[in-house]
Amino acid sequence: ERETLQFIDEKLGELTPVLRQAFTMAYYDDLSGAEACAVLGVSTGAFKARIFHAKRKLLDRTERALVTPIRRTRASSSETWKRKGLRRL
């Protein structure tokens, strides 16, 4: 559990201060959207956009940290022809 919290804290630290602030207000401080907008001095749309971008960046960075990308090897042209049931002339 400690490692998980440390991991989340690290990923939050990678966000820009504007996105991190909006995210923490919404999910850690349990402020309503209206309350957070008043504190930040932004419109509801701007606050929602910040939350959206923060969640998207966190998800992207978390997935990259947890999953090793699979590299696909490219088949040679003769293998591609065979797979398609074609013959070279």
mmCIF file of C-alpha atoms in Angstrom:
data_model
loop_
_atom_site.group_PDB
_atom_site.id
_atom_site.type_symbol
_atom_site.label_atom_id
_atom_site.label_comp_id
_atom_site.label_asym_id
_atom_site.label_seq_id
_atom_site.Cartn_x
_atom_site.Cartn_y
_atom_site.Cartn_z
ATOM 1 C CA GLU A 1 0.000 0.000 0.000
ATOM 2 C CA ARG A 2 2.843 2.385 0.824
ATOM 3 C CA GLU A 3 4.437 1.704 -2.555
ATOM 4 C CA THR A 4 1.142 2.406 -4.304
ATOM 5 C CA LEU A 5 0.728 5.744 -2.562
ATOM 6 C CA GLN A 6 4.327 6.621 -3.357
ATOM 7 C CA PHE A 7 3.757 5.705 -7.027
ATOM 8 C CA ILE A 8 0.598 7.854 -7.217
ATOM 9 C CA ASP A 9 2.367 10.736 -5.497
ATOM 10 C CA GLU A 10 5.213 10.498 -7.997
ATOM 11 C CA LYS A 11 2.821 10.574 -10.966
ATOM 12 C CA LEU A 12 0.918 13.531 -9.519
ATOM 13 C CA GLY A 13 4.235 15.338 -9.138
ATOM 14 C CA GLU A 14 4.800 14.994 -12.889
ATOM 15 C CA LEU A 15 1.691 17.044 -13.681
ATOM 16 C CA THR A 16 1.871 20.774 -14.219
ATOM 17 C CA PRO A 17 0.949 22.739 -11.081
ATOM 18 C CA VAL A 18 -2.327 23.918 -12.647
ATOM 19 C CA LEU A 19 -3.489 20.374 -13.449
ATOM 20 C CA ARG A 20 -2.232 18.943 -10.158
ATOM 21 C CA GLN A 21 -4.075 21.628 -8.185
ATOM 22 C CA ALA A 22 -7.386 21.015 -9.957
ATOM 23 C CA PHE A 23 -7.036 17.239 -9.596
ATOM 24 C CA THR A 24 -6.204 17.339 -5.899
ATOM 25 C CA MET A 25 -9.040 19.761 -5.178
ATOM 26 C CA ALA A 26 -11.530 17.458 -6.874
ATOM 27 C CA TYR A 27 -10.299 14.087 -5.636
ATOM 28 C CA TYR A 28 -8.356 14.674 -2.418
ATOM 29 C CA ASP A 29 -9.924 17.789 -0.920
ATOM 30 C CA ASP A 30 -13.449 16.718 -1.976
ATOM 31 C CA LEU A 31 -14.377 20.212 -3.104
ATOM 32 C CA SER A 32 -17.387 20.574 -5.345
ATOM 33 C CA GLY A 33 -16.837 21.922 -8.822
ATOM 34 C CA ALA A 34 -18.308 25.276 -7.841
ATOM 35 C CA GLU A 35 -16.111 25.519 -4.744
ATOM 36 C CA ALA A 36 -12.967 24.660 -6.681
ATOM 37 C CA CYS A 37 -13.857 27.166 -9.418
ATOM 38 C CA ALA A 38 -14.292 29.885 -6.803
ATOM 39 C CA VAL A 39 -10.930 29.092 -5.183
ATOM 40 C CA LEU A 40 -9.117 28.938 -8.524
ATOM 41 C CA GLY A 41 -10.982 31.858 -10.059
ATOM 42 C CA VAL A 42 -11.819 29.958 -13.251
ATOM 43 C CA SER A 43 -15.004 29.019 -15.076
ATOM 44 C CA THR A 44 -16.649 25.629 -14.701
ATOM 45 C CA GLY A 45 -15.569 24.726 -18.226
ATOM 46 C CA ALA A 46 -11.934 25.570 -17.488
ATOM 47 C CA PHE A 47 -12.023 23.503 -14.304
ATOM 48 C CA LYS A 48 -13.573 20.521 -16.072
ATOM 49 C CA ALA A 49 -10.965 20.784 -18.835
ATOM 50 C CA ARG A 50 -8.176 20.755 -16.258
ATOM 51 C CA ILE A 51 -9.621 17.661 -14.587
ATOM 52 C CA PHE A 52 -9.996 15.949 -17.970
ATOM 53 C CA HIS A 53 -6.398 16.693 -18.989
ATOM 54 C CA ALA A 54 -5.028 15.713 -15.584
ATOM 55 C CA LYS A 55 -6.824 12.354 -15.654
ATOM 56 C CA ARG A 56 -5.724 11.690 -19.234
ATOM 57 C CA LYS A 57 -2.070 12.471 -18.460
ATOM 58 C CA LEU A 58 -2.115 10.407 -15.274
ATOM 59 C CA LEU A 59 -3.618 7.444 -17.082
ATOM 60 C CA ASP A 60 -1.137 7.710 -19.934
ATOM 61 C CA ARG A 61 1.872 7.989 -17.629
ATOM 62 C CA THR A 62 0.638 5.221 -15.364
ATOM 63 C CA GLU A 63 0.082 2.848 -18.276
ATOM 64 C CA ARG A 64 3.546 3.607 -19.663
ATOM 65 C CA ALA A 65 5.097 2.972 -16.259
ATOM 66 C CA LEU A 66 3.271 -0.315 -15.697
ATOM 67 C CA VAL A 67 3.231 -1.865 -19.165
ATOM 68 C CA THR A 68 6.235 -2.621 -21.296
ATOM 69 C CA PRO A 69 5.362 -1.939 -24.913
ATOM 70 C CA ILE A 70 5.321 -4.933 -27.209
ATOM 71 C CA ARG A 71 7.491 -4.519 -30.251
ATOM 72 C CA ARG A 72 6.218 -6.155 -33.357
ATOM 73 C CA THR A 73 8.695 -7.447 -35.849
ATOM 74 C CA ARG A 74 7.938 -6.778 -39.426
ATOM 75 C CA ALA A 75 7.496 -9.811 -41.650
ATOM 76 C CA SER A 76 9.696 -10.051 -44.695
ATOM 77 C CA SER A 77 8.035 -9.468 -48.049
ATOM 78 C CA SER A 78 8.185 -13.185 -48.933
ATOM 79 C CA GLU A 79 6.415 -14.074 -45.662
ATOM 80 C CA THR A 80 3.746 -11.498 -46.420
ATOM 81 C CA TRP A 81 3.194 -12.978 -49.876
ATOM 82 C CA LYS A 82 2.921 -16.505 -48.447
ATOM 83 C CA ARG A 83 0.459 -15.391 -45.791
ATOM 84 C CA LYS A 84 -1.752 -13.858 -48.458
ATOM 85 C CA GLY A 85 -1.537 -16.990 -50.598
ATOM 86 C CA LEU A 86 0.214 -15.215 -53.451
ATOM 87 C CA ARG A 87 3.216 -16.178 -55.544
ATOM 88 C CA ARG A 88 5.929 -13.947 -56.808
ATOM 89 C CA LEU A 89 6.422 -13.885 -60.558
#
